[in-house]
mmCIF file of C-alpha atoms in Angstrom:
data_model
loop_
_atom_site.group_PDB
_atom_site.id
_atom_site.type_symbol
_atom_site.label_atom_id
_atom_site.label_comp_id
_atom_site.label_asym_id
_atom_site.label_seq_id
_atom_site.Cartn_x
_atom_site.Cartn_y
_atom_site.Cartn_z
ATOM 1 C CA MET A 22 7.301 4.701 -4.927
ATOM 2 C CA VAL A 23 6.134 1.087 -4.724
ATOM 3 C CA THR A 24 8.861 -1.493 -4.143
ATOM 4 C CA GLN A 25 8.888 -4.790 -2.293
ATOM 5 C CA TRP A 26 12.479 -4.218 -1.136
ATOM 6 C CA TYR A 27 13.909 -1.122 0.496
ATOM 7 C CA ASP A 28 16.408 0.035 3.116
ATOM 8 C CA PRO A 29 17.791 -1.397 5.343
ATOM 9 C CA GLU A 30 17.829 -4.455 3.056
ATOM 10 C CA THR A 31 21.112 -5.094 1.279
ATOM 11 C CA ALA A 32 22.555 -6.498 -1.973
ATOM 12 C CA SER A 33 20.353 -5.656 -4.984
ATOM 13 C CA ALA A 34 17.644 -4.365 -2.620
ATOM 14 C CA VAL A 35 19.584 -1.129 -2.119
ATOM 15 C CA VAL A 36 18.675 0.139 -5.601
ATOM 16 C CA PRO A 37 15.134 1.409 -4.814
ATOM 17 C CA GLY A 38 16.509 3.472 -1.936
ATOM 18 C CA ILE A 39 19.150 5.001 -4.182
ATOM 19 C CA ILE A 40 16.470 6.002 -6.680
ATOM 20 C CA ALA A 41 14.123 7.385 -4.006
ATOM 21 C CA ARG A 42 16.835 9.504 -2.383
ATOM 22 C CA SER A 43 17.982 10.835 -5.742
ATOM 23 C CA LEU A 44 14.453 11.989 -6.592
ATOM 24 C CA HIS A 45 14.085 13.449 -3.103
ATOM 25 C CA ASP A 46 17.299 15.404 -3.621
ATOM 26 C CA ARG A 47 15.800 16.854 -6.823
ATOM 27 C CA GLY A 48 12.975 18.367 -4.782
ATOM 28 C CA HIS A 49 10.266 15.714 -5.128
ATOM 29 C CA GLU A 50 8.207 14.737 -2.091
ATOM 30 C CA ILE A 51 8.653 10.964 -1.859
ATOM 31 C CA ASP A 52 6.618 8.341 -0.006
ATOM 32 C CA VAL A 53 7.696 4.704 -0.250
ATOM 33 C CA LEU A 54 5.336 1.732 -0.002
ATOM 34 C CA THR A 55 7.354 -1.379 0.784
ATOM 35 C CA GLY A 56 7.486 -4.582 2.816
ATOM 36 C CA ILE A 57 9.010 -5.710 6.096
ATOM 37 C CA PRO A 58 12.794 -5.985 5.652
ATOM 38 C CA ASN A 59 13.807 -9.624 5.106
ATOM 39 C CA PHE A 60 16.011 -9.662 1.972
ATOM 40 C CA PRO A 61 18.321 -11.408 1.133
ATOM 41 C CA SER A 62 18.225 -13.917 4.016
ATOM 42 C CA GLY A 63 14.447 -14.297 4.227
ATOM 43 C CA ASN A 64 14.637 -13.513 7.962
ATOM 44 C CA VAL A 65 12.950 -10.400 9.358
ATOM 45 C CA HIS A 66 15.575 -7.811 10.253
ATOM 46 C CA SER A 67 16.092 -6.876 13.871
ATOM 47 C CA ASN A 68 13.908 -4.014 15.167
ATOM 48 C CA TYR A 69 11.127 -4.981 12.717
ATOM 49 C CA HIS A 70 8.070 -7.181 13.207
ATOM 50 C CA ILE A 71 5.255 -8.490 11.023
ATOM 51 C CA ARG A 72 2.423 -6.038 11.670
ATOM 52 C CA PRO A 73 -0.589 -4.853 9.638
ATOM 53 C CA TYR A 74 1.058 -1.473 9.038
ATOM 54 C CA GLN A 75 4.242 0.308 10.029
ATOM 55 C CA ARG A 76 5.407 3.830 9.246
ATOM 56 C CA GLU A 77 8.839 5.372 9.664
ATOM 57 C CA THR A 78 11.006 8.141 8.227
ATOM 58 C CA LEU A 79 14.362 7.261 6.676
ATOM 59 C CA GLN A 80 16.617 10.079 5.480
ATOM 60 C CA GLY A 81 13.679 12.447 5.051
ATOM 61 C CA ILE A 82 11.523 9.925 3.162
ATOM 62 C CA THR A 83 8.273 8.575 4.626
ATOM 63 C CA VAL A 84 8.239 4.783 4.428
ATOM 64 C CA HIS A 85 4.981 2.829 4.692
ATOM 65 C CA ARG A 86 5.486 -0.897 5.386
ATOM 66 C CA ALA A 87 2.966 -3.592 4.510
ATOM 67 C CA PRO A 88 3.107 -7.105 5.982
ATOM 68 C CA LEU A 89 4.361 -10.067 3.983
ATOM 69 C CA TYR A 90 5.406 -13.681 4.311
ATOM 70 C CA PRO A 91 9.180 -13.356 4.840
ATOM 71 C CA SER A 92 11.154 -15.689 2.611
ATOM 72 C CA HIS A 93 13.844 -15.756 -0.025
ATOM 73 C CA ASP A 94 13.749 -19.528 -0.195
ATOM 74 C CA PRO A 95 14.824 -21.163 -3.477
ATOM 75 C CA ARG A 96 11.647 -23.268 -3.393
ATOM 76 C CA ALA A 97 8.879 -21.868 -5.566
ATOM 77 C CA LEU A 98 5.991 -22.190 -3.111
ATOM 78 C CA LYS A 99 7.594 -20.060 -0.412
ATOM 79 C CA ARG A 100 8.840 -17.499 -2.904
ATOM 80 C CA VAL A 101 5.357 -17.176 -4.428
ATOM 81 C CA ALA A 102 3.917 -16.724 -0.927
ATOM 82 C CA ASN A 103 6.431 -13.936 -0.339
ATOM 83 C CA TYR A 104 5.582 -12.146 -3.579
ATOM 84 C CA LEU A 105 1.804 -12.473 -3.406
ATOM 85 C CA SER A 106 1.518 -11.651 0.293
ATOM 86 C CA PHE A 107 3.236 -8.322 -0.310
ATOM 87 C CA ALA A 108 1.268 -7.541 -3.469
ATOM 88 C CA THR A 109 -2.015 -8.165 -1.664
ATOM 89 C CA SER A 110 -1.284 -6.340 1.588
ATOM 90 C CA ALA A 111 0.434 -3.428 -0.178
ATOM 91 C CA SER A 112 -2.675 -2.925 -2.322
ATOM 92 C CA ALA A 113 -4.740 -2.412 0.823
ATOM 93 C CA VAL A 114 -2.141 -0.250 2.588
ATOM 94 C CA GLY A 115 -1.510 1.824 -0.535
ATOM 95 C CA LEU A 116 -5.164 2.772 -0.970
ATOM 96 C CA ARG A 117 -5.076 4.382 2.464
ATOM 97 C CA ALA A 118 -1.513 5.654 2.778
ATOM 98 C CA LEU A 119 -0.889 6.949 -0.769
ATOM 99 C CA ARG A 120 -4.298 8.327 -1.678
ATOM 100 C CA ASP A 121 -2.985 11.863 -2.285
ATOM 101 C CA VAL A 122 0.140 11.202 -4.335
ATOM 102 C CA ASP A 123 0.409 12.646 -7.852
ATOM 103 C CA ALA A 124 2.098 9.657 -9.484
ATOM 104 C CA LEU A 125 3.593 6.278 -8.622
ATOM 105 C CA LEU A 126 6.990 4.894 -9.524
ATOM 106 C CA VAL A 127 6.825 1.103 -9.508
ATOM 107 C CA TYR A 128 10.129 -0.718 -9.051
ATOM 108 C CA SER A 129 8.866 -3.842 -10.737
ATOM 109 C CA THR A 130 10.908 -6.728 -9.474
ATOM 110 C CA PRO A 131 9.210 -9.015 -8.811
ATOM 111 C CA ALA A 132 6.535 -8.191 -11.367
ATOM 112 C CA THR A 133 3.806 -8.670 -8.758
ATOM 113 C CA VAL A 134 4.854 -5.327 -7.207
ATOM 114 C CA ALA A 135 2.822 -3.689 -9.975
ATOM 115 C CA LEU A 136 -0.460 -5.043 -8.543
ATOM 116 C CA PRO A 137 -0.816 -2.295 -5.874
ATOM 117 C CA ALA A 138 -0.179 0.358 -8.546
ATOM 118 C CA MET A 139 -2.833 -1.138 -10.817
ATOM 119 C CA VAL A 140 -5.300 -1.135 -7.918
ATOM 120 C CA MET A 141 -4.530 2.498 -7.038
ATOM 121 C CA ARG A 142 -4.810 3.511 -10.672
ATOM 122 C CA ALA A 143 -8.221 1.848 -10.939
ATOM 123 C CA VAL A 144 -9.584 3.141 -7.621
ATOM 124 C CA ARG A 145 -7.817 6.498 -7.143
ATOM 125 C CA GLY A 146 -6.917 7.402 -10.729
ATOM 126 C CA ILE A 147 -3.193 7.600 -9.863
ATOM 127 C CA PRO A 148 -0.948 7.072 -12.915
ATOM 128 C CA TYR A 149 2.207 5.002 -12.615
ATOM 129 C CA VAL A 150 5.611 4.852 -14.266
ATOM 130 C CA LEU A 151 6.844 1.272 -14.486
ATOM 131 C CA PHE A 152 10.560 0.816 -13.779
ATOM 132 C CA VAL A 153 11.577 -2.608 -15.156
ATOM 133 C CA PRO A 154 15.007 -3.781 -13.917
ATOM 134 C CA ASP A 155 14.265 -7.430 -14.786
ATOM 135 C CA LEU A 156 11.982 -8.787 -17.472
ATOM 136 C CA TRP A 157 9.229 -11.148 -16.352
ATOM 137 C CA PRO A 158 8.315 -13.942 -16.870
ATOM 138 C CA GLN A 159 11.743 -14.564 -18.398
ATOM 139 C CA THR A 160 13.487 -13.958 -15.062
ATOM 140 C CA VAL A 161 11.499 -16.792 -13.472
ATOM 141 C CA THR A 162 11.861 -19.293 -16.283
ATOM 142 C CA ALA A 163 15.585 -18.564 -16.735
ATOM 143 C CA THR A 164 16.341 -19.703 -13.171
ATOM 144 C CA ASP A 165 15.647 -22.909 -11.264
ATOM 145 C CA LEU A 166 12.822 -21.384 -9.227
ATOM 146 C CA VAL A 167 10.123 -23.470 -10.949
ATOM 147 C CA ARG A 168 10.150 -26.995 -12.344
ATOM 148 C CA PRO A 169 10.006 -27.435 -16.132
ATOM 149 C CA ALA A 170 6.635 -29.182 -15.799
ATOM 150 C CA THR A 171 4.988 -26.038 -14.421
ATOM 151 C CA SER A 172 7.148 -23.477 -16.189
ATOM 152 C CA ALA A 173 5.085 -23.253 -19.401
ATOM 153 C CA HIS A 174 1.791 -22.683 -17.579
ATOM 154 C CA LEU A 175 3.313 -20.133 -15.205
ATOM 155 C CA GLU A 176 4.907 -18.331 -18.136
ATOM 156 C CA ARG A 177 1.527 -17.950 -19.858
ATOM 157 C CA VAL A 178 -0.090 -16.565 -16.699
ATOM 158 C CA LEU A 179 2.733 -14.087 -16.124
ATOM 159 C CA HIS A 180 2.717 -12.998 -19.773
ATOM 160 C CA HIS A 181 -0.951 -12.030 -19.476
ATOM 161 C CA PHE A 182 -0.313 -10.211 -16.193
ATOM 162 C CA CYS A 183 2.698 -8.317 -17.559
ATOM 163 C CA ASP A 184 0.779 -7.315 -20.686
ATOM 164 C CA ALA A 185 -1.904 -5.796 -18.448
ATOM 165 C CA VAL A 186 0.734 -3.978 -16.387
ATOM 166 C CA TYR A 187 2.457 -2.565 -19.491
ATOM 167 C CA SER A 188 -0.777 -1.411 -21.099
ATOM 168 C CA ARG A 189 -1.878 0.565 -18.016
ATOM 169 C CA ALA A 190 1.479 2.259 -17.322
ATOM 170 C CA SER A 191 1.839 5.875 -18.368
ATOM 171 C CA SER A 192 5.414 5.086 -19.378
ATOM 172 C CA ILE A 193 7.890 2.232 -19.044
ATOM 173 C CA VAL A 194 11.517 2.535 -17.986
ATOM 174 C CA VAL A 195 14.079 -0.158 -18.812
ATOM 175 C CA THR A 196 17.752 -0.351 -17.906
ATOM 176 C CA SER A 197 19.315 -1.537 -21.169
ATOM 177 C CA PRO A 198 18.696 -1.066 -24.916
ATOM 178 C CA GLY A 199 18.077 -4.765 -25.498
ATOM 179 C CA MET A 200 15.094 -4.722 -23.142
ATOM 180 C CA VAL A 201 13.335 -2.209 -25.389
ATOM 181 C CA ASP A 202 13.194 -4.674 -28.271
ATOM 182 C CA LEU A 203 11.792 -7.460 -26.081
ATOM 183 C CA ILE A 204 8.992 -5.271 -24.715
ATOM 184 C CA VAL A 205 8.152 -3.817 -28.136
ATOM 185 C CA ALA A 206 7.847 -7.416 -29.385
ATOM 186 C CA ARG A 207 4.992 -7.815 -26.884
ATOM 187 C CA GLY A 208 3.031 -5.097 -28.683
ATOM 188 C CA VAL A 209 4.019 -2.093 -26.552
ATOM 189 C CA ASP A 210 4.395 1.249 -28.331
ATOM 190 C CA PRO A 211 8.152 2.023 -28.464
ATOM 191 C CA GLU A 212 7.369 5.697 -27.786
ATOM 192 C CA LYS A 213 6.175 4.602 -24.358
ATOM 193 C CA ILE A 214 9.580 3.130 -23.415
ATOM 194 C CA SER A 215 12.666 4.980 -22.148
ATOM 195 C CA VAL A 216 16.116 3.696 -21.216
ATOM 196 C CA VAL A 217 17.227 4.925 -17.785
ATOM 197 C CA THR A 218 20.308 3.132 -16.524
ATOM 198 C CA ASN A 219 20.443 2.248 -12.844
ATOM 199 C CA TRP A 220 22.853 4.442 -10.962
ATOM 200 C CA VAL A 221 24.453 3.676 -7.632
ATOM 201 C CA ASP A 222 24.869 5.351 -4.273
ATOM 202 C CA GLU A 223 27.728 7.610 -5.295
ATOM 203 C CA GLY A 224 28.531 8.307 -1.665
ATOM 204 C CA ALA A 225 29.306 4.597 -1.249
ATOM 205 C CA PHE A 226 30.927 3.725 -4.585
ATOM 206 C CA PHE A 227 33.905 5.877 -5.509
ATOM 207 C CA PRO A 228 37.681 5.393 -5.944
ATOM 208 C CA SER A 229 39.031 4.663 -2.476
ATOM 209 C CA PRO A 230 42.110 3.223 -0.765
ATOM 210 C CA PRO A 231 41.666 -0.297 0.637
ATOM 211 C CA ASP A 232 39.775 -0.587 3.925
ATOM 212 C CA ALA A 233 42.277 -1.519 6.648
ATOM 213 C CA ASP A 234 39.761 -3.323 8.890
ATOM 214 C CA PHE A 235 38.557 -5.465 6.004
ATOM 215 C CA ALA A 236 42.178 -6.402 5.249
ATOM 216 C CA LYS A 237 42.622 -7.680 8.820
ATOM 217 C CA ASN A 238 39.496 -9.810 8.592
ATOM 218 C CA LEU A 239 40.473 -11.108 5.163
ATOM 219 C CA ASP A 240 43.918 -12.249 6.341
ATOM 220 C CA SER A 241 45.037 -13.287 2.857
ATOM 221 C CA ASP A 242 48.617 -13.812 1.699
ATOM 222 C CA ARG A 243 47.722 -13.961 -2.005
ATOM 223 C CA GLU A 244 49.351 -11.344 -4.223
ATOM 224 C CA PHE A 245 46.455 -11.048 -6.691
ATOM 225 C CA THR A 246 42.841 -10.988 -5.494
ATOM 226 C CA VAL A 247 39.902 -11.842 -7.721
ATOM 227 C CA MET A 248 36.760 -10.539 -6.009
ATOM 228 C CA TYR A 249 33.049 -11.074 -6.455
ATOM 229 C CA ALA A 250 30.960 -8.751 -4.268
ATOM 230 C CA GLY A 251 27.176 -8.994 -4.426
ATOM 231 C CA ASN A 252 24.250 -11.360 -4.330
ATOM 232 C CA PHE A 253 24.887 -15.113 -4.497
ATOM 233 C CA GLY A 254 21.750 -15.931 -6.478
ATOM 234 C CA ALA A 255 20.751 -18.523 -9.038
ATOM 235 C CA ALA A 256 20.842 -15.936 -11.825
ATOM 236 C CA GLN A 257 24.502 -15.109 -11.165
ATOM 237 C CA GLY A 258 25.766 -18.570 -12.124
ATOM 238 C CA LEU A 259 28.677 -18.303 -9.700
ATOM 239 C CA GLU A 260 29.554 -21.975 -10.060
ATOM 240 C CA VAL A 261 31.769 -20.857 -12.955
ATOM 241 C CA VAL A 262 33.905 -18.894 -10.477
ATOM 242 C CA MET A 263 34.492 -22.004 -8.355
ATOM 243 C CA GLU A 264 35.387 -23.966 -11.489
ATOM 244 C CA ALA A 265 37.863 -21.262 -12.560
ATOM 245 C CA ALA A 266 39.367 -21.313 -9.062
ATOM 246 C CA ALA A 267 39.910 -25.050 -9.466
ATOM 247 C CA LEU A 268 41.708 -24.461 -12.773
ATOM 248 C CA LEU A 269 43.943 -21.897 -11.038
ATOM 249 C CA ARG A 270 44.617 -23.879 -7.869
ATOM 250 C CA ASP A 271 48.314 -24.153 -8.789
ATOM 251 C CA ARG A 272 48.668 -20.361 -8.980
ATOM 252 C CA ARG A 273 49.700 -19.683 -5.414
ATOM 253 C CA ASP A 274 49.676 -15.950 -6.118
ATOM 254 C CA VAL A 275 45.947 -15.870 -7.007
ATOM 255 C CA GLY A 276 43.130 -15.891 -4.473
ATOM 256 C CA PHE A 277 39.345 -15.589 -4.819
ATOM 257 C CA VAL A 278 37.256 -13.577 -2.358
ATOM 258 C CA MET A 279 33.458 -13.903 -2.392
ATOM 259 C CA VAL A 280 31.788 -11.014 -0.562
ATOM 260 C CA GLY A 281 28.053 -11.263 0.150
ATOM 261 C CA SER A 282 25.410 -13.930 0.629
ATOM 262 C CA GLY A 283 22.355 -15.425 -1.041
ATOM 263 C CA VAL A 284 20.444 -18.592 -1.844
ATOM 264 C CA ALA A 285 23.340 -20.120 -3.814
ATOM 265 C CA GLU A 286 25.886 -19.740 -1.026
ATOM 266 C CA ARG A 287 25.466 -23.225 0.395
ATOM 267 C CA GLY A 288 25.977 -24.810 -3.009
ATOM 268 C CA LEU A 289 29.081 -22.711 -3.637
ATOM 269 C CA ARG A 290 30.562 -23.668 -0.278
ATOM 270 C CA ASP A 291 29.826 -27.317 -1.064
ATOM 271 C CA MET A 292 31.752 -26.922 -4.324
ATOM 272 C CA VAL A 293 34.749 -25.522 -2.428
ATOM 273 C CA THR A 294 34.701 -28.557 -0.151
ATOM 274 C CA LYS A 295 34.178 -31.067 -2.968
ATOM 275 C CA LEU A 296 36.904 -29.536 -5.158
ATOM 276 C CA ARG A 297 39.214 -29.055 -2.149
ATOM 277 C CA LEU A 298 39.863 -25.436 -2.952
ATOM 278 C CA ASP A 299 42.161 -23.530 -0.623
ATOM 279 C CA ASN A 300 42.165 -20.413 -2.788
ATOM 280 C CA VAL A 301 38.554 -19.299 -2.147
ATOM 281 C CA ARG A 302 37.445 -17.228 0.835
ATOM 282 C CA PHE A 303 33.846 -16.323 1.723
ATOM 283 C CA VAL A 304 33.160 -13.037 3.474
ATOM 284 C CA GLY A 305 29.683 -12.017 4.596
ATOM 285 C CA PRO A 306 27.821 -8.896 3.409
ATOM 286 C CA GLN A 307 29.647 -5.665 4.194
ATOM 287 C CA PRO A 308 28.127 -2.311 5.213
ATOM 288 C CA MET A 309 27.317 -0.112 2.230
ATOM 289 C CA SER A 310 29.370 2.692 3.775
ATOM 290 C CA GLU A 311 32.498 0.530 3.535
ATOM 291 C CA MET A 312 32.045 -0.934 0.054
ATOM 292 C CA ALA A 313 34.416 1.452 -1.735
ATOM 293 C CA GLY A 314 37.277 0.340 0.507
ATOM 294 C CA VAL A 315 36.227 -3.302 0.230
ATOM 295 C CA LEU A 316 36.211 -3.275 -3.568
ATOM 296 C CA SER A 317 39.703 -1.776 -3.578
ATOM 297 C CA HIS A 318 41.003 -5.044 -2.134
ATOM 298 C CA GLY A 319 40.120 -6.765 -5.388
ATOM 299 C CA ASP A 320 42.756 -6.420 -8.099
ATOM 300 C CA ILE A 321 39.971 -7.419 -10.471
ATOM 301 C CA GLN A 322 36.199 -7.496 -9.929
ATOM 302 C CA LEU A 323 33.901 -10.162 -11.345
ATOM 303 C CA VAL A 324 30.421 -9.653 -12.785
ATOM 304 C CA SER A 325 28.590 -12.858 -13.623
ATOM 305 C CA LEU A 326 25.237 -13.957 -15.058
ATOM 306 C CA ARG A 327 24.020 -17.333 -16.244
ATOM 307 C CA ASP A 328 23.825 -18.100 -19.932
ATOM 308 C CA ALA A 329 20.203 -17.379 -20.839
ATOM 309 C CA PRO A 330 18.628 -15.207 -23.551
ATOM 310 C CA LEU A 331 17.085 -12.946 -20.909
ATOM 311 C CA PHE A 332 20.425 -12.055 -19.358
ATOM 312 C CA ARG A 333 21.791 -10.753 -22.659
ATOM 313 C CA THR A 334 19.583 -7.718 -22.107
ATOM 314 C CA THR A 335 20.215 -7.445 -18.359
ATOM 315 C CA MET A 336 22.456 -4.728 -16.942
ATOM 316 C CA PRO A 337 23.425 -5.904 -13.443
ATOM 317 C CA SER A 338 23.786 -3.029 -10.985
ATOM 318 C CA LYS A 339 27.183 -4.520 -10.111
ATOM 319 C CA VAL A 340 28.481 -3.145 -13.416
ATOM 320 C CA GLN A 341 27.634 0.431 -12.453
ATOM 321 C CA ALA A 342 28.822 -0.003 -8.862
ATOM 322 C CA THR A 343 32.195 -1.376 -9.924
ATOM 323 C CA MET A 344 32.691 1.279 -12.600
ATOM 324 C CA ALA A 345 31.734 4.079 -10.182
ATOM 325 C CA ALA A 346 34.329 2.712 -7.750
ATOM 326 C CA GLY A 347 36.961 2.790 -10.476
ATOM 327 C CA ARG A 348 37.779 -0.924 -10.384
ATOM 328 C CA PRO A 349 38.616 -3.079 -13.447
ATOM 329 C CA ILE A 350 36.184 -5.820 -14.439
ATOM 330 C CA ILE A 351 36.098 -9.296 -15.899
ATOM 331 C CA GLY A 352 32.516 -9.893 -17.004
ATOM 332 C CA VAL A 353 31.249 -13.453 -17.296
ATOM 333 C CA VAL A 354 28.346 -12.027 -19.265
ATOM 334 C CA SER A 355 27.060 -11.470 -22.790
ATOM 335 C CA GLY A 356 24.898 -8.900 -24.540
ATOM 336 C CA ASP A 357 24.384 -5.375 -23.214
ATOM 337 C CA ALA A 358 26.508 -5.823 -20.066
ATOM 338 C CA ALA A 359 29.433 -7.233 -22.041
ATOM 339 C CA ASP A 360 29.171 -4.389 -24.546
ATOM 340 C CA VAL A 361 29.439 -1.740 -21.809
ATOM 341 C CA ILE A 362 32.383 -3.455 -20.096
ATOM 342 C CA VAL A 363 34.353 -3.721 -23.342
ATOM 343 C CA GLU A 364 33.360 -0.409 -24.971
ATOM 344 C CA SER A 365 34.119 1.585 -21.823
ATOM 345 C CA GLY A 366 37.613 0.127 -21.625
ATOM 346 C CA THR A 367 37.074 -1.014 -18.048
ATOM 347 C CA GLY A 368 37.724 -4.678 -18.743
ATOM 348 C CA VAL A 369 37.010 -7.788 -20.767
ATOM 349 C CA ALA A 370 34.067 -10.142 -21.146
ATOM 350 C CA VAL A 371 34.056 -13.928 -21.494
ATOM 351 C CA PRO A 372 31.127 -16.232 -22.343
ATOM 352 C CA PRO A 373 28.818 -17.080 -19.420
ATOM 353 C CA GLY A 374 29.567 -20.450 -17.894
ATOM 354 C CA ASP A 375 32.975 -20.772 -19.592
ATOM 355 C CA SER A 376 35.346 -21.461 -16.694
ATOM 356 C CA GLY A 377 38.305 -22.003 -19.017
ATOM 357 C CA ALA A 378 37.852 -18.588 -20.626
ATOM 358 C CA LEU A 379 37.440 -17.005 -17.187
ATOM 359 C CA ALA A 380 40.648 -18.644 -15.942
ATOM 360 C CA ASP A 381 42.477 -17.389 -19.043
ATOM 361 C CA ALA A 382 41.153 -13.853 -18.493
ATOM 362 C CA ILE A 383 42.371 -13.940 -14.884
ATOM 363 C CA ARG A 384 45.816 -15.111 -16.002
ATOM 364 C CA ALA A 385 45.926 -12.211 -18.475
ATOM 365 C CA ALA A 386 44.881 -9.750 -15.759
ATOM 366 C CA CYS A 387 47.650 -11.049 -13.491
ATOM 367 C CA ALA A 388 50.158 -10.157 -16.208
ATOM 368 C CA LEU A 389 49.060 -6.495 -16.219
ATOM 369 C CA THR A 390 50.881 -3.892 -14.189
ATOM 370 C CA THR A 391 49.160 -2.028 -11.380
ATOM 371 C CA SER A 392 49.144 1.080 -13.575
ATOM 372 C CA GLU A 393 47.436 -0.807 -16.400
ATOM 373 C CA LEU A 394 44.772 -2.178 -14.057
ATOM 374 C CA ASN A 395 44.205 1.273 -12.551
ATOM 375 C CA ALA A 396 43.838 2.742 -16.052
ATOM 376 C CA ARG A 397 41.056 0.276 -16.808
ATOM 377 C CA GLY A 398 39.330 1.242 -13.588
ATOM 378 C CA ALA A 399 39.643 4.936 -14.448
ATOM 379 C CA ASN A 400 38.121 4.279 -17.881
ATOM 380 C CA GLY A 401 35.100 2.702 -16.219
ATOM 381 C CA ARG A 402 34.721 5.576 -13.757
ATOM 382 C CA ASP A 403 34.788 8.103 -16.591
ATOM 383 C CA TYR A 404 32.191 6.150 -18.589
ATOM 384 C CA TYR A 405 29.928 5.877 -15.535
ATOM 385 C CA LEU A 406 29.998 9.614 -14.854
ATOM 386 C CA LYS A 407 29.172 10.500 -18.453
ATOM 387 C CA ASN A 408 26.470 7.884 -19.103
ATOM 388 C CA MET A 409 25.190 6.183 -15.942
ATOM 389 C CA SER A 410 25.456 8.685 -13.113
ATOM 390 C CA GLN A 411 22.749 9.907 -10.765
ATOM 391 C CA HIS A 412 22.830 13.376 -12.334
ATOM 392 C CA VAL A 413 22.200 12.067 -15.848
ATOM 393 C CA ASN A 414 19.593 9.411 -15.126
ATOM 394 C CA SER A 415 17.632 10.881 -12.204
ATOM 395 C CA GLU A 416 16.859 13.851 -14.437
ATOM 396 C CA ARG A 417 15.423 11.517 -17.088
ATOM 397 C CA LEU A 418 13.310 9.702 -14.520
ATOM 398 C CA SER A 419 12.139 12.944 -12.930
ATOM 399 C CA LEU A 420 10.808 14.214 -16.253
ATOM 400 C CA LEU A 421 8.840 10.998 -16.813
ATOM 401 C CA LEU A 422 7.236 11.263 -13.366
ATOM 402 C CA GLU A 423 6.320 14.911 -13.899
ATOM 403 C CA THR A 424 4.648 13.958 -17.178
ATOM 404 C CA ALA A 425 2.747 11.155 -15.449
ATOM 405 C CA SER A 426 1.552 13.447 -12.653
ATOM 406 C CA ASN A 427 -0.156 15.658 -15.230
ATOM 407 C CA MET A 428 -2.241 12.620 -16.228
ATOM 408 C CA ARG A 429 -3.722 12.106 -12.748
ATOM 409 C CA ALA A 430 -7.494 11.830 -12.817
ATOM 410 C CA PRO A 431 -9.275 14.426 -10.622
ATOM 411 C CA GLY A 432 -10.651 13.402 -7.281
#
């Protein structure tokens, strides 16, 4: 498996580890090629150092670490340095460390992670399955990472690169139906594309009573808690949550709890100060092992994405995590994510960026009984188990990798 982010990194970086362990549990021998842990803060994690090569074993999986420029800075230059430094060093490390593997699974976010796989395919004849959680270059141009003046040129360059990556992959995996149409529009054979929904660490996300220690740290006297737990990134558009909190400032029974961190945190805290909000609390990232109990403190969970065409086909892993934990959802999303939230009966969806609609949805949720809220959460849990679970989707991914391994060139 080739992925820039891996354990012990947190937030959205936990997904590659979940996939790797699931495949390992199915009997596959898994090696992971990844970087030095630095996500989401951009600071190298304790007990790790920037070295030419590091090797360790995590939960029975051999992890090969390539050096990189550590950064998750919102400025484009540093982010590009982070992406390209890993892609370059991982290409060199991969040629040595993964020379005997049968197939590669590329967790392609950022898209540059595919470069080592392309190099190993060209030099070693190793086929790769491309797992696409986020579409590029749309992910870059839909955020504020690059200035409009350079966006068009960068988009052209990334389009050419992604076309090359798609054409060389033995198969392509996407996480929502809408992504299929966008990739087919680029000229990719639809028979080459499969939908495999991200699943979550089911040992961490399950129906659970509230965590008592978290309650002490939270120290909230609000009767109804609206919680967002996850990455505070540009793509999430969490400003709408602060605006909704301002609209609900007179509801002394309603409090907002923001669990996590990310590049947008400073701006969100500035909004709290500017709007003089006393109903918003920030809590840092919590251990994965405690997330089920943390989520139970939220009477309603928020899922949010900015309003951009790309995000209508994006299925944030927060949807699956919240549904697996059996918690009701208000989605500030459109497209595929909104469809799942509504069709599963786990909650409601409002237009991205619409703080008034979000405030109205929260007022409506406050009017529900505990039994009604729990029923919505149970609906989501049931939908997750039948359609998004590890059992269902790891089997699909396993079959694609076995097919790819049969395509390995000799030698």
